[in-house]
Short mmCIF file of C-alpha atoms in Angstrom, two decimals:
data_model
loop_
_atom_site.label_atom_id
_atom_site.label_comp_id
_atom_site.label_asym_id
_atom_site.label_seq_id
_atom_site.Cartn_x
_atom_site.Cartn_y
_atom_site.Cartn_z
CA UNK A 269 -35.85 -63.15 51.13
CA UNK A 270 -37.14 -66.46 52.44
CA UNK A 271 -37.67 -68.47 48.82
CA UNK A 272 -34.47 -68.54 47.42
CA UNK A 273 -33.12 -70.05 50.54
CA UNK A 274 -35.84 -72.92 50.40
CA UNK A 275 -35.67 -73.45 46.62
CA UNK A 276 -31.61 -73.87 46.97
CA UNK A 277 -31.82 -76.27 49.95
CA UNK A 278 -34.57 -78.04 48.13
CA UNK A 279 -32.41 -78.61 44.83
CA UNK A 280 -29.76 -79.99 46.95
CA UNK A 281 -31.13 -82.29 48.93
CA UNK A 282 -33.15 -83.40 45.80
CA UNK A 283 -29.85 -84.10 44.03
CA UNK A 284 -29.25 -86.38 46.96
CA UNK A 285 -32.26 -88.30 46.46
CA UNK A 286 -31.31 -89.06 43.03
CA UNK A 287 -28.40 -90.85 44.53
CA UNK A 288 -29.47 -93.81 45.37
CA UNK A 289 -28.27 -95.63 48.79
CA UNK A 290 -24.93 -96.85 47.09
CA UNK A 291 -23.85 -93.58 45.87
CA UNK A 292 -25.25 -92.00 49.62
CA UNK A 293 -22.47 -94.03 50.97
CA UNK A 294 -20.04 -93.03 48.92
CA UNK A 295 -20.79 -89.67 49.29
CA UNK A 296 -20.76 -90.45 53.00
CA UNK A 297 -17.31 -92.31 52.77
CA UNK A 298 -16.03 -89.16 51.38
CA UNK A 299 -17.39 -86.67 53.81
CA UNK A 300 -15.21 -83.58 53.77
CA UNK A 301 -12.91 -83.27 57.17
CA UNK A 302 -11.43 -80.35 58.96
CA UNK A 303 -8.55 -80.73 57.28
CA UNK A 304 -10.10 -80.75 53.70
CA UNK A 305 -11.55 -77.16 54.67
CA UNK A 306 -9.41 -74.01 53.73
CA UNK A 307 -10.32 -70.67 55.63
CA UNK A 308 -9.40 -67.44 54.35
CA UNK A 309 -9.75 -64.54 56.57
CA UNK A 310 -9.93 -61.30 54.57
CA UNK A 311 -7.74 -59.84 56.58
CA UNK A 312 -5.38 -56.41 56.77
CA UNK A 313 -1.92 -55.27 57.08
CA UNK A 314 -2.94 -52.53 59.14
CA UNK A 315 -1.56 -53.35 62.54
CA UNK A 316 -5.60 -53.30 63.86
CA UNK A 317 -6.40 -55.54 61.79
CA UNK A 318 -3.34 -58.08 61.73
CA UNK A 319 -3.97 -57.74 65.40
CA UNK A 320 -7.41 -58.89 64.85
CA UNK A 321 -7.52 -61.61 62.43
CA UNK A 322 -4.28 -62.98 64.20
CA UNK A 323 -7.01 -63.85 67.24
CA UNK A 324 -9.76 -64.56 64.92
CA UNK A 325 -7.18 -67.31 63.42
CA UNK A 326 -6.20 -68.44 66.71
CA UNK A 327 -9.65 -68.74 67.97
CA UNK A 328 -10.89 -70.65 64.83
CA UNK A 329 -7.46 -73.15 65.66
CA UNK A 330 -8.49 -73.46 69.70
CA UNK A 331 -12.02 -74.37 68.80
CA UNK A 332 -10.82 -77.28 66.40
CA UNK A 333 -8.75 -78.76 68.66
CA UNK A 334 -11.22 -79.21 71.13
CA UNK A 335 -13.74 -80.59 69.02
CA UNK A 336 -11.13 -83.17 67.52
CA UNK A 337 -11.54 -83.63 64.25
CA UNK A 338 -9.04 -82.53 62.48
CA UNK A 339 -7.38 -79.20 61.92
CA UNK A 340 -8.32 -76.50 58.68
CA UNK A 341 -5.73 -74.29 57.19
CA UNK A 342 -6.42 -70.64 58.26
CA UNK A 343 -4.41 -67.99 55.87
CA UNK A 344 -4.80 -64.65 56.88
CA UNK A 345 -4.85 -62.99 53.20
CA UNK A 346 -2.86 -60.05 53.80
CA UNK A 347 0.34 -62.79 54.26
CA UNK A 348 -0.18 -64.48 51.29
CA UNK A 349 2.02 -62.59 49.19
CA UNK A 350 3.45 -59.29 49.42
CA UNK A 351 1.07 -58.11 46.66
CA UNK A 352 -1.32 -55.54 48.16
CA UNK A 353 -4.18 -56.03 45.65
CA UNK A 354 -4.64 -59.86 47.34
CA UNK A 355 -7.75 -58.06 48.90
CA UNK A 356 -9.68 -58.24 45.94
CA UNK A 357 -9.55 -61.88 46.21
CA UNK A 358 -9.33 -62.66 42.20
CA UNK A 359 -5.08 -62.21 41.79
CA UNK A 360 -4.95 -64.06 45.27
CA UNK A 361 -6.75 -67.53 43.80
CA UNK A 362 -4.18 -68.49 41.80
CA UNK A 363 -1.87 -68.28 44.63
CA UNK A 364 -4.38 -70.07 46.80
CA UNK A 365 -4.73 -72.82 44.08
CA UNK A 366 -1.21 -73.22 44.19
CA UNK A 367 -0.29 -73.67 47.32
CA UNK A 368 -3.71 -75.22 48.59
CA UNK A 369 -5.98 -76.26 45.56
CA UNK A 370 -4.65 -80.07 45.15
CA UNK A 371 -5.29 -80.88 49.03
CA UNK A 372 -7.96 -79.27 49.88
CA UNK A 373 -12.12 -80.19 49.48
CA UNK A 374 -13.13 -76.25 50.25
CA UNK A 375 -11.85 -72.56 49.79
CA UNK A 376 -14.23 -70.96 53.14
CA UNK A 377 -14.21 -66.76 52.94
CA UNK A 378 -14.33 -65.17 56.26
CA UNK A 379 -14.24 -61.76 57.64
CA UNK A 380 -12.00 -60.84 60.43
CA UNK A 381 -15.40 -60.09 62.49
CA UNK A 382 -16.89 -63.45 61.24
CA UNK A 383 -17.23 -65.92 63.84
CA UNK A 384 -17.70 -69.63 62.91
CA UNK A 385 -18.94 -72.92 64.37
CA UNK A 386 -16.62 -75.43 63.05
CA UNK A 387 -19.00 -78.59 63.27
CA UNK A 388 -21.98 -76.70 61.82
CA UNK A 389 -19.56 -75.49 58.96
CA UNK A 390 -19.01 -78.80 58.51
CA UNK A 391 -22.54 -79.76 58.40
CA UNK A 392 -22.96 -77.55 55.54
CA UNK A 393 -20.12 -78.05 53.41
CA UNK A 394 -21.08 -81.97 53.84
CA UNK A 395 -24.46 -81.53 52.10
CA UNK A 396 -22.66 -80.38 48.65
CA UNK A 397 -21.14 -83.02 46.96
CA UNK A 398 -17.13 -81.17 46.61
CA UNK A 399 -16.18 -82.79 42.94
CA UNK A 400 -18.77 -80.44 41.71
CA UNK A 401 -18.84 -76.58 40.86
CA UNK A 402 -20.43 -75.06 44.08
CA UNK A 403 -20.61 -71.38 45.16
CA UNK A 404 -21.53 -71.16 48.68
CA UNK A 405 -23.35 -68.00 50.57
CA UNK A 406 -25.83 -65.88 52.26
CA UNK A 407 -27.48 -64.19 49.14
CA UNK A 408 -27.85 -60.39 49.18
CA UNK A 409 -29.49 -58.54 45.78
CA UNK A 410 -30.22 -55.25 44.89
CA UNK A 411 -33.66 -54.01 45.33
CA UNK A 412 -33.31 -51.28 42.59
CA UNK A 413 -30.30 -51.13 39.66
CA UNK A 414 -27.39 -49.29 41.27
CA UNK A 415 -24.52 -47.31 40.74
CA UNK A 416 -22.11 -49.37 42.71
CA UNK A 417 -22.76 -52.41 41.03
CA UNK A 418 -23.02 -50.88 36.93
CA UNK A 419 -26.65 -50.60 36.73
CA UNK A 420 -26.02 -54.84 36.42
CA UNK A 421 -29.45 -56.45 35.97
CA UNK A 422 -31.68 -52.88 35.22
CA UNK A 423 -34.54 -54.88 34.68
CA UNK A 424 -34.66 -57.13 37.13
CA UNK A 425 -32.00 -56.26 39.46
CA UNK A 426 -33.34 -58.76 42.57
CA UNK A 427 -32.27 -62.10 40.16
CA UNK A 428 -28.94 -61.93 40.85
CA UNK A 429 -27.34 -62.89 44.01
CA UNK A 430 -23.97 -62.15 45.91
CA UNK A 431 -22.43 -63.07 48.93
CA UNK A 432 -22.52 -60.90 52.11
CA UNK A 433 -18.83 -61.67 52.85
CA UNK A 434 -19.14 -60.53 56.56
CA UNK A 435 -21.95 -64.14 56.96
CA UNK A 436 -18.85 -65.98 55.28
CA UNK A 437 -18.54 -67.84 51.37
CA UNK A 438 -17.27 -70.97 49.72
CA UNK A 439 -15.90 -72.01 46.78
CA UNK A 440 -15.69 -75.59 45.75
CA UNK A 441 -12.31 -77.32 44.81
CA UNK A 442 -13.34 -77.64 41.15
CA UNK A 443 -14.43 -74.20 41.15
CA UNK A 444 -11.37 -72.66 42.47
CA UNK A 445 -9.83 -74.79 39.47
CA UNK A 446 -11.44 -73.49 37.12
CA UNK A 447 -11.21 -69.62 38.16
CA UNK A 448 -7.61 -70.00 38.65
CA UNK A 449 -7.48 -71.40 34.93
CA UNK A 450 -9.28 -68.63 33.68
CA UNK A 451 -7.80 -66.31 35.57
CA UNK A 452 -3.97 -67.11 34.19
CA UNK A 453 -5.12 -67.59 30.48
CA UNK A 454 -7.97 -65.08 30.12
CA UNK A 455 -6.42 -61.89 29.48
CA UNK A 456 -8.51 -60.09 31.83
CA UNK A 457 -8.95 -56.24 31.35
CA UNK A 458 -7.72 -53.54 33.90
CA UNK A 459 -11.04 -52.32 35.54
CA UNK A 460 -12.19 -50.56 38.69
CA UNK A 461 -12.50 -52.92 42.07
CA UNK A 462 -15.62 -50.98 43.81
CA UNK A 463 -17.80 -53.51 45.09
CA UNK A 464 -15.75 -56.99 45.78
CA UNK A 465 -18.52 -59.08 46.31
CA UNK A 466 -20.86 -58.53 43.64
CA UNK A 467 -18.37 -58.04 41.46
CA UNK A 468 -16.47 -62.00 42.29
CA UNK A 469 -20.39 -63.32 41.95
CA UNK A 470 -20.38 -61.78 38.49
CA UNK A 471 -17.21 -62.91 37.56
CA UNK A 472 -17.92 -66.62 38.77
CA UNK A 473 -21.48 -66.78 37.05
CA UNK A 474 -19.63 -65.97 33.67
CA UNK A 475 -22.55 -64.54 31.97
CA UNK A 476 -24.34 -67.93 32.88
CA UNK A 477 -21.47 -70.27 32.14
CA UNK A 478 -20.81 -70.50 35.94
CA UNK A 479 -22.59 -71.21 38.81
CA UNK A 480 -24.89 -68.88 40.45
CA UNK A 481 -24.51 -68.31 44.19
CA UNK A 482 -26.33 -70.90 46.05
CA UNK A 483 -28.09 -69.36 48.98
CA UNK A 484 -26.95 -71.54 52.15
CA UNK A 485 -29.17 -70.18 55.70
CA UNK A 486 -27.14 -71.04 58.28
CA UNK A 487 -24.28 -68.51 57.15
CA UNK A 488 -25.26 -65.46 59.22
CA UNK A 489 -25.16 -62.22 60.31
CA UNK A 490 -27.38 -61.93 63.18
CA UNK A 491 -26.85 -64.96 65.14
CA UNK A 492 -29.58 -67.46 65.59
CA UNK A 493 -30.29 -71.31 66.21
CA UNK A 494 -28.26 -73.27 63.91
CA UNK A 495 -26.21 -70.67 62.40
CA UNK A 496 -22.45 -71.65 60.96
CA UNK A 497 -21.47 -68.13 61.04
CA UNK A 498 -22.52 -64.91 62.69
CA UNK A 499 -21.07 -61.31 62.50
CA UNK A 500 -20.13 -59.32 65.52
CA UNK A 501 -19.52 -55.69 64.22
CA UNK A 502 -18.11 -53.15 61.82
CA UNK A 503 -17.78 -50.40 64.47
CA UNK A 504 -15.69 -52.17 66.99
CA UNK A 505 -15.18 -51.20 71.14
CA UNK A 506 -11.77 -50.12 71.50
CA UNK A 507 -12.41 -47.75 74.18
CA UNK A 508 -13.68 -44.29 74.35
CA UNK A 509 -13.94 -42.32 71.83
CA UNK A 510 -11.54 -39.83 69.90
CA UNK A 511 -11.66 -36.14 71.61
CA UNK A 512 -13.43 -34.10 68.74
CA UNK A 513 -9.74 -32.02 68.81
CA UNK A 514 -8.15 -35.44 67.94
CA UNK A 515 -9.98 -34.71 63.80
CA UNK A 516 -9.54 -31.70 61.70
CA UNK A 517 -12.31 -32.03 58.91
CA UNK A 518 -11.72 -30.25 55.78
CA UNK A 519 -14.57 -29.99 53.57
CA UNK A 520 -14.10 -29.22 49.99
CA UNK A 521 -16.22 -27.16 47.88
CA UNK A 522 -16.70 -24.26 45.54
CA UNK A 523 -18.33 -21.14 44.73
CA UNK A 524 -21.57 -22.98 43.27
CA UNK A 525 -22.31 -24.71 45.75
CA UNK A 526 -22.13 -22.46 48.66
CA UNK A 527 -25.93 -22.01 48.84
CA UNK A 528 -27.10 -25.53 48.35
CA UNK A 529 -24.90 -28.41 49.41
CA UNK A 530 -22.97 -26.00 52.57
CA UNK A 531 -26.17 -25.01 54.50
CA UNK A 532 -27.15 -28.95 54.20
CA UNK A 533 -23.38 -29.46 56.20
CA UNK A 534 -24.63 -26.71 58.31
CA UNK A 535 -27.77 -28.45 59.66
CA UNK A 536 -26.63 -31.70 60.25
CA UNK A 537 -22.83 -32.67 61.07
CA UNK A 538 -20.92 -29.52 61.07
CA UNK A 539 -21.80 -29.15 64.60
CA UNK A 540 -19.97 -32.38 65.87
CA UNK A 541 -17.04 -31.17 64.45
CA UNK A 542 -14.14 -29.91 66.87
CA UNK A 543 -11.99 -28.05 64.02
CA UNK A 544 -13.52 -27.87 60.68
CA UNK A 545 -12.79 -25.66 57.47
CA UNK A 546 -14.45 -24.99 54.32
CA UNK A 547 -12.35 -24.76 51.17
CA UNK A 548 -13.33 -23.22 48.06
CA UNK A 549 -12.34 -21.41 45.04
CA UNK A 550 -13.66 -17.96 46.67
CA UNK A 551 -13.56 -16.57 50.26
CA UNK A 552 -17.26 -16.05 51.92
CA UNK A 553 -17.07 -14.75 54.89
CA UNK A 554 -20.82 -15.71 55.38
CA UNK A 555 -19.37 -19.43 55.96
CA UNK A 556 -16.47 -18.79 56.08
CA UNK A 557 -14.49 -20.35 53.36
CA UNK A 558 -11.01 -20.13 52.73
CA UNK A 559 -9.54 -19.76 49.16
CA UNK A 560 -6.12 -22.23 48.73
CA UNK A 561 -5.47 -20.05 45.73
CA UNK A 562 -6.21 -23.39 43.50
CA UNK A 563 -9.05 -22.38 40.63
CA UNK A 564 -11.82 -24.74 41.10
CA UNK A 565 -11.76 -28.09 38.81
CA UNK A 566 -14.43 -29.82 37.11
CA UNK A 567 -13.24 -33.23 37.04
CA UNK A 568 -10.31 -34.03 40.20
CA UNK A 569 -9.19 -31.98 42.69
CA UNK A 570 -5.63 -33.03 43.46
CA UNK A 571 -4.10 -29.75 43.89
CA UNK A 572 -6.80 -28.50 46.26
CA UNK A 573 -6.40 -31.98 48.47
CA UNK A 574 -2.66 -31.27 48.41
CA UNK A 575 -3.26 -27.93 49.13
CA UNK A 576 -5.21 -29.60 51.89
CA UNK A 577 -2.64 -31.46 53.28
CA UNK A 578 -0.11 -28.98 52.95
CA UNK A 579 -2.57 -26.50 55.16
CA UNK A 580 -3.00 -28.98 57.97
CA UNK A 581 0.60 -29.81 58.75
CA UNK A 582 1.34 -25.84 58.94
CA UNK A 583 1.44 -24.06 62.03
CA UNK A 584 -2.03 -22.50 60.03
CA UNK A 585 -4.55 -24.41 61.80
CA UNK A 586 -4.74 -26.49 65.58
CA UNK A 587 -2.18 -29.76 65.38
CA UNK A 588 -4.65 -33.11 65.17
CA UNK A 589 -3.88 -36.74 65.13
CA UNK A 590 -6.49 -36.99 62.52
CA UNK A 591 -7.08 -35.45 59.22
CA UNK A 592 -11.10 -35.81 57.37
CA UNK A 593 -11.23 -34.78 53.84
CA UNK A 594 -14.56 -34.90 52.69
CA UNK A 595 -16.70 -33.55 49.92
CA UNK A 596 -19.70 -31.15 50.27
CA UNK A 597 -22.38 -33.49 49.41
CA UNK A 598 -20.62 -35.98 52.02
CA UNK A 599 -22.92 -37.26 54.88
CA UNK A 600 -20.82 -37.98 57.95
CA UNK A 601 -21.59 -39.21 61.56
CA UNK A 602 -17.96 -37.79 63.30
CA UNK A 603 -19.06 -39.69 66.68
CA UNK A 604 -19.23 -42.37 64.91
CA UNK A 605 -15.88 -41.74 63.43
CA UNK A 606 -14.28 -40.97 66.31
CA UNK A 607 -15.30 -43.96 67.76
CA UNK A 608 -13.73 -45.92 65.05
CA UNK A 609 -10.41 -44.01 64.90
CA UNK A 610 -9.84 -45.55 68.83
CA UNK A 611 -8.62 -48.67 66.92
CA UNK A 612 -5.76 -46.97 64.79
CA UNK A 613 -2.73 -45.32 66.09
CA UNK A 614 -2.33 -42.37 64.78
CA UNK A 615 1.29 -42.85 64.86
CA UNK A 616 1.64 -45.05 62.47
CA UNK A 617 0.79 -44.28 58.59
CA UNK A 618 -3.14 -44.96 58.34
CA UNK A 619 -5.25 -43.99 55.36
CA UNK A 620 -8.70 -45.42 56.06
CA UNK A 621 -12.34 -45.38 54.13
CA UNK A 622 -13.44 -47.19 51.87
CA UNK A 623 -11.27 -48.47 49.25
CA UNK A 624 -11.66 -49.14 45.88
CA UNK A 625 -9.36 -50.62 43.44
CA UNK A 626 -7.74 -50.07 39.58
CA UNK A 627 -6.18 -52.94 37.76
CA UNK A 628 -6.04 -55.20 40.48
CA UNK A 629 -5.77 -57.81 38.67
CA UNK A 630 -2.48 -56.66 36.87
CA UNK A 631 -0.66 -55.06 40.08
CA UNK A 632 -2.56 -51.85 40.08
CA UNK A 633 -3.06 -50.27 43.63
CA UNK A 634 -6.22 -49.10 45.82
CA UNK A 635 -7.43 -46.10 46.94
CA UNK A 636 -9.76 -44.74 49.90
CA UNK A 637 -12.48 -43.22 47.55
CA UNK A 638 -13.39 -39.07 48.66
CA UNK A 639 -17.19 -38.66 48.47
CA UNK A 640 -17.36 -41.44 51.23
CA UNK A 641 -14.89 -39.45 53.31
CA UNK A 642 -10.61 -40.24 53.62
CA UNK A 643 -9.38 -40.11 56.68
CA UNK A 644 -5.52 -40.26 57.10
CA UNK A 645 -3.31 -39.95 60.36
CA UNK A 646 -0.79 -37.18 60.59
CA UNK A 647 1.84 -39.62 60.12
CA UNK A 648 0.82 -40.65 56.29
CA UNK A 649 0.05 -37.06 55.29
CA UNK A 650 4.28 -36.30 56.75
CA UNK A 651 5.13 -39.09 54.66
CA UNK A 652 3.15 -38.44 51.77
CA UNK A 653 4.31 -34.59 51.73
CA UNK A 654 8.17 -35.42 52.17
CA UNK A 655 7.85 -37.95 49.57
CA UNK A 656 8.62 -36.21 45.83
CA UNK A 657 4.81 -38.12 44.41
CA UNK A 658 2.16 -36.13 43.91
CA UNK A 659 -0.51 -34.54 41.30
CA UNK A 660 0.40 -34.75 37.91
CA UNK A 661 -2.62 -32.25 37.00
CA UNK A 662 -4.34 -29.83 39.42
CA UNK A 663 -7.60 -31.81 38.14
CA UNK A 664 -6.08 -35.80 38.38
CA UNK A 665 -8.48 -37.41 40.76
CA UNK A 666 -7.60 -36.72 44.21
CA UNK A 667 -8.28 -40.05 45.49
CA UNK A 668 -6.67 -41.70 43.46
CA UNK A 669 -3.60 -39.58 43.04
CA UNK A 670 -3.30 -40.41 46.92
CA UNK A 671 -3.77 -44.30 46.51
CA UNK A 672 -0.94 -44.39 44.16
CA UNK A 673 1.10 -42.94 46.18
CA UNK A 674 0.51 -44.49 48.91
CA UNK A 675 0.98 -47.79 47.39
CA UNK A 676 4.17 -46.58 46.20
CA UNK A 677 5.39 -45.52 49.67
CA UNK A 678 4.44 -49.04 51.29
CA UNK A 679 1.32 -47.22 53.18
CA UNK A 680 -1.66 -49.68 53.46
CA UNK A 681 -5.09 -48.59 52.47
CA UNK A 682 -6.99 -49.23 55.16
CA UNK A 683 -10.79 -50.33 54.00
CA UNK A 684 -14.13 -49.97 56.37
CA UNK A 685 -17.69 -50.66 55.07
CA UNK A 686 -19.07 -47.79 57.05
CA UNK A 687 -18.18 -46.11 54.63
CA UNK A 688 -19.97 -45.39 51.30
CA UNK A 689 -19.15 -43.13 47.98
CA UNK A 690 -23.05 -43.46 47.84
CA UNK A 691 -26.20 -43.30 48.59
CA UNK A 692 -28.34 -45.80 50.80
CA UNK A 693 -30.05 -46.45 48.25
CA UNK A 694 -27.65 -47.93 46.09
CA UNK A 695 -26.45 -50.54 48.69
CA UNK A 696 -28.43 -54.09 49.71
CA UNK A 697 -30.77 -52.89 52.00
CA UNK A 698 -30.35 -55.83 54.28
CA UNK A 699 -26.45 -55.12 54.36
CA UNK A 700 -26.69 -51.03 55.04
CA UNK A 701 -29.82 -51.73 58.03
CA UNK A 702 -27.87 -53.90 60.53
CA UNK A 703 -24.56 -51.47 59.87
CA UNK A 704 -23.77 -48.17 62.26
CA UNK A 705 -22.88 -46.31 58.84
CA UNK A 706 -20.19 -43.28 59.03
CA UNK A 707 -20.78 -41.61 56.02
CA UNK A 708 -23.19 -41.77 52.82
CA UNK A 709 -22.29 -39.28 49.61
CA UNK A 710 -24.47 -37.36 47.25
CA UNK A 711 -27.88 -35.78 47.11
CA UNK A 712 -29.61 -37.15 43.65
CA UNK A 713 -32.81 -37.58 44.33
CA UNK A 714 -32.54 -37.94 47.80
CA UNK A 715 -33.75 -35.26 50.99
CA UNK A 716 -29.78 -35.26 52.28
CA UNK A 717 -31.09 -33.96 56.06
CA UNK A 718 -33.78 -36.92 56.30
CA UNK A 719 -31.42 -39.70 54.76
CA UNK A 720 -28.98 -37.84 57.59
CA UNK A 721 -31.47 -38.34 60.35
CA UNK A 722 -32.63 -41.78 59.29
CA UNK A 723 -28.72 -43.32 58.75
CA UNK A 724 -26.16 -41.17 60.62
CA UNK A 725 -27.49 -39.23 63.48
CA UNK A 726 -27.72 -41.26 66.96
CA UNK A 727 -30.44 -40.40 69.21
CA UNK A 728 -29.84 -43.47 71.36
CA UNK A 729 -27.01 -42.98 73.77
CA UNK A 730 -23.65 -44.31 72.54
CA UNK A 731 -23.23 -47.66 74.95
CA UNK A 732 -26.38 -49.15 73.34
CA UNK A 733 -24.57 -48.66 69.45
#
């Protein structure tokens, strides 16, 4: 994906050369400062990840003050407003505008795993003149139309570009303007949030009324000379991991697909599994699967889930920190998992996955989606149960069912890009091949054991992961 890069340098600096020497020192004279730079950290109210991008902010602060020139603004997102949906960046511009957008030269996207080099930043952000519309990134794009993203661009789904948020993005004052203005008058519609960053590239292109992303090298993932930003990691040291009696996994499935989807379980991650059931609509001893007593539903499952839920609090099966509720076309690496639960306290109310979204943008809530796997401490399924929410249909969507009432009981939905509602496949290859993924879902056109092997299964020993 070297060309874009090149072509998008080589526009800018030809716009420079258009300038003439006056207008070069002008544009010099106004060189954007620390101080005109605004960095958002995309952060969580999951104590984790407050905990996190609280250092990230105070390492970012530290590293201006030695270098002495000045000193950005660094909001952690999650304290912006009480307003939960703020993670899905479009309600939370107006709010950033606000408070920010009359001040400051640049709107700069981090992760809470994105490290930055202040005077490189600065480097970067110098070479785009600020009073125009800029859109600032390291471009990803989709190799084949996908799922995720709408089946966007069929027939030529590599034109378009989005950001890899975890390399860092920026938005230009005058942009920020202009997406806050149509943001407040636009009467936007009430739509699913399922992949943020291809999703806020399509929304600032505007069919081709907006700018495209321009494709900037030195924001990074893997580090390298002259980066701005790097990435560290998804799948983040906290210690050893979770005993495999720590996570009860409950998969869910029914009577048709006992002889296809369970055996695929069966040969890859049921063995990693400490405690694990099967629940259906029938018992087999043959698997064994046990019947909740809840007919099988074609569209949700909400009164299985609850069933579910109901099951692992009761003195039924082994007491676990952790509860897995997966489906049984889910792909799952539970080391993995386990080694990622180390970070959460099972004490507290966690629901963790990866989250989607439904009208955001008009105080909706999120939800952890189920193909991709939900995991939820003890604590949030006590909470949940002794709360009076719950299905309004045995066949409501589960997942979502669950993220609205979380929402409602002030339980944050806890989002990790490990996880994914789909296949490899339908992901930016570049994105998916320097993650330690936990989980892929479905088998369309896809050999689930190999994709298992290939994505999930470590054969290197864990310290090198």
């Amino acid at each position: 994906t070297g060309a874009p890069n090149e072509v998008a340098i080589e526009y800018v600096f030809a716009g420079d050369k258009h300038t003439g020497p006056d207008n070069a020192a002008e544009h010099r004279k106004h060189s954007v400062e620390l101080e005109d730079v605004v960095i958002g950290i995309q952060s969580q109210r999951n104590s984790y990840h407050a905990r996190r991008s609280g250092q990230r902010k105070v390492e970012i602060l530290q590293q201006a003050a030695r270098l002495g020139q000045g000193v950005p603004v660094v909001v952690l997102l999650h304290e912006l407003s009480q307003y939960e949906g703020d993670w899905s960046i479009l309600p939370a511009l107006p709010r950033l505008f606000a408070k920010y957008g009359h001040s400051a030269s640049w709107l700069f996207f981090i992760e809470e795993e994105t490290e930055v080099t202040l005077s490189a930043l600065l480097e970067v952000l110098n070479r785009y003149p600020a009073q125009e519309e800029w859109f600032l990134g390291k471009r990803l794009r989709d190799n084949e139309a996908s799922i995720i993203h709408h089946y966007a661009f069929s027939e030529d789904p590599s034109s378009f570009g989005y950001p890899d948020t975890a390399a860092g993005w920026a938005l230009s004052a005058p942009l920020l303007k202009r997406l806050t203005e149509r943001i407040q008058s636009e009467n936007l519609k009430s739509d699913f949030t399922i992949d943020l960053k291809h999703e806020i590239a399509l929304f600032i292109w505007e069919e081709g009324h907006g700018p495209k992303l321009t494709a900037v090298p030195e924001f990074c993932t893997e580090p390298r000379d002259g980066c701005a930003t790097t990435f560290t990691t998804y799948l983040p040291d906290c210690g050893d991991p979770v005993s495999k009696n720590d996570v009860f996994v409950a998969v869910k499935t029914c009577q048709k697909f006992h002889s296809d989807r369970v055996p695929v379980v069966k040969a890859t991650w049921e063995k990693d599994a400490g405690f694990l059931e099967y629940y259906s609509d029938v018992t087999d001893a043959s698997i064994p699967t046990i019947s909740l007593g809840v007919p099988n539903t074609e569209r949700g499952h909400c009164g299985k889930t609850f069933a579910i839920l109901r099951r692992f609090l009761s003195k039924a099966v082994p007491k676990a920190d952790w509860l897995l509720i997966v489906d049984d076309d889910t792909l799952i690496s539970l080391p993995r998992l386990r080694q990622l639960l180390r970070c959460y306290n099972p004490k507290e109310a966690v629901s963790l996955g990866e989250r989607y979204g439904y009208g955001l943008i008009q105080k909706g809530y999120s939800y952890t989606t189920g193909g991709g796997g939900m995991v939820l401490s003890r604590t949030a399924v006590s909470r949940l149960l002794s709360s009076s929410c719950g299905c309004y249909s045995d066949d409501a969507p589960d997942d979502m069912v669950l993220g609205r009432c979380f929402t409602t009981l002030g339980v944050p939905i806890t989002h990790s890009p490990l996880f994914h509602q789909a296949r490899p496949d339908d992901y930016s290859e570049e994105m998916i091949s320097t993650q330690h993924a936990i989980s892929f879902h479905k088998h369309w056109n896809v050999d689930p054991v190999a994709v298992y092997r290939y994505w999930l299964q470590d054969t290197r020993p864990r310290d090198e992961l």
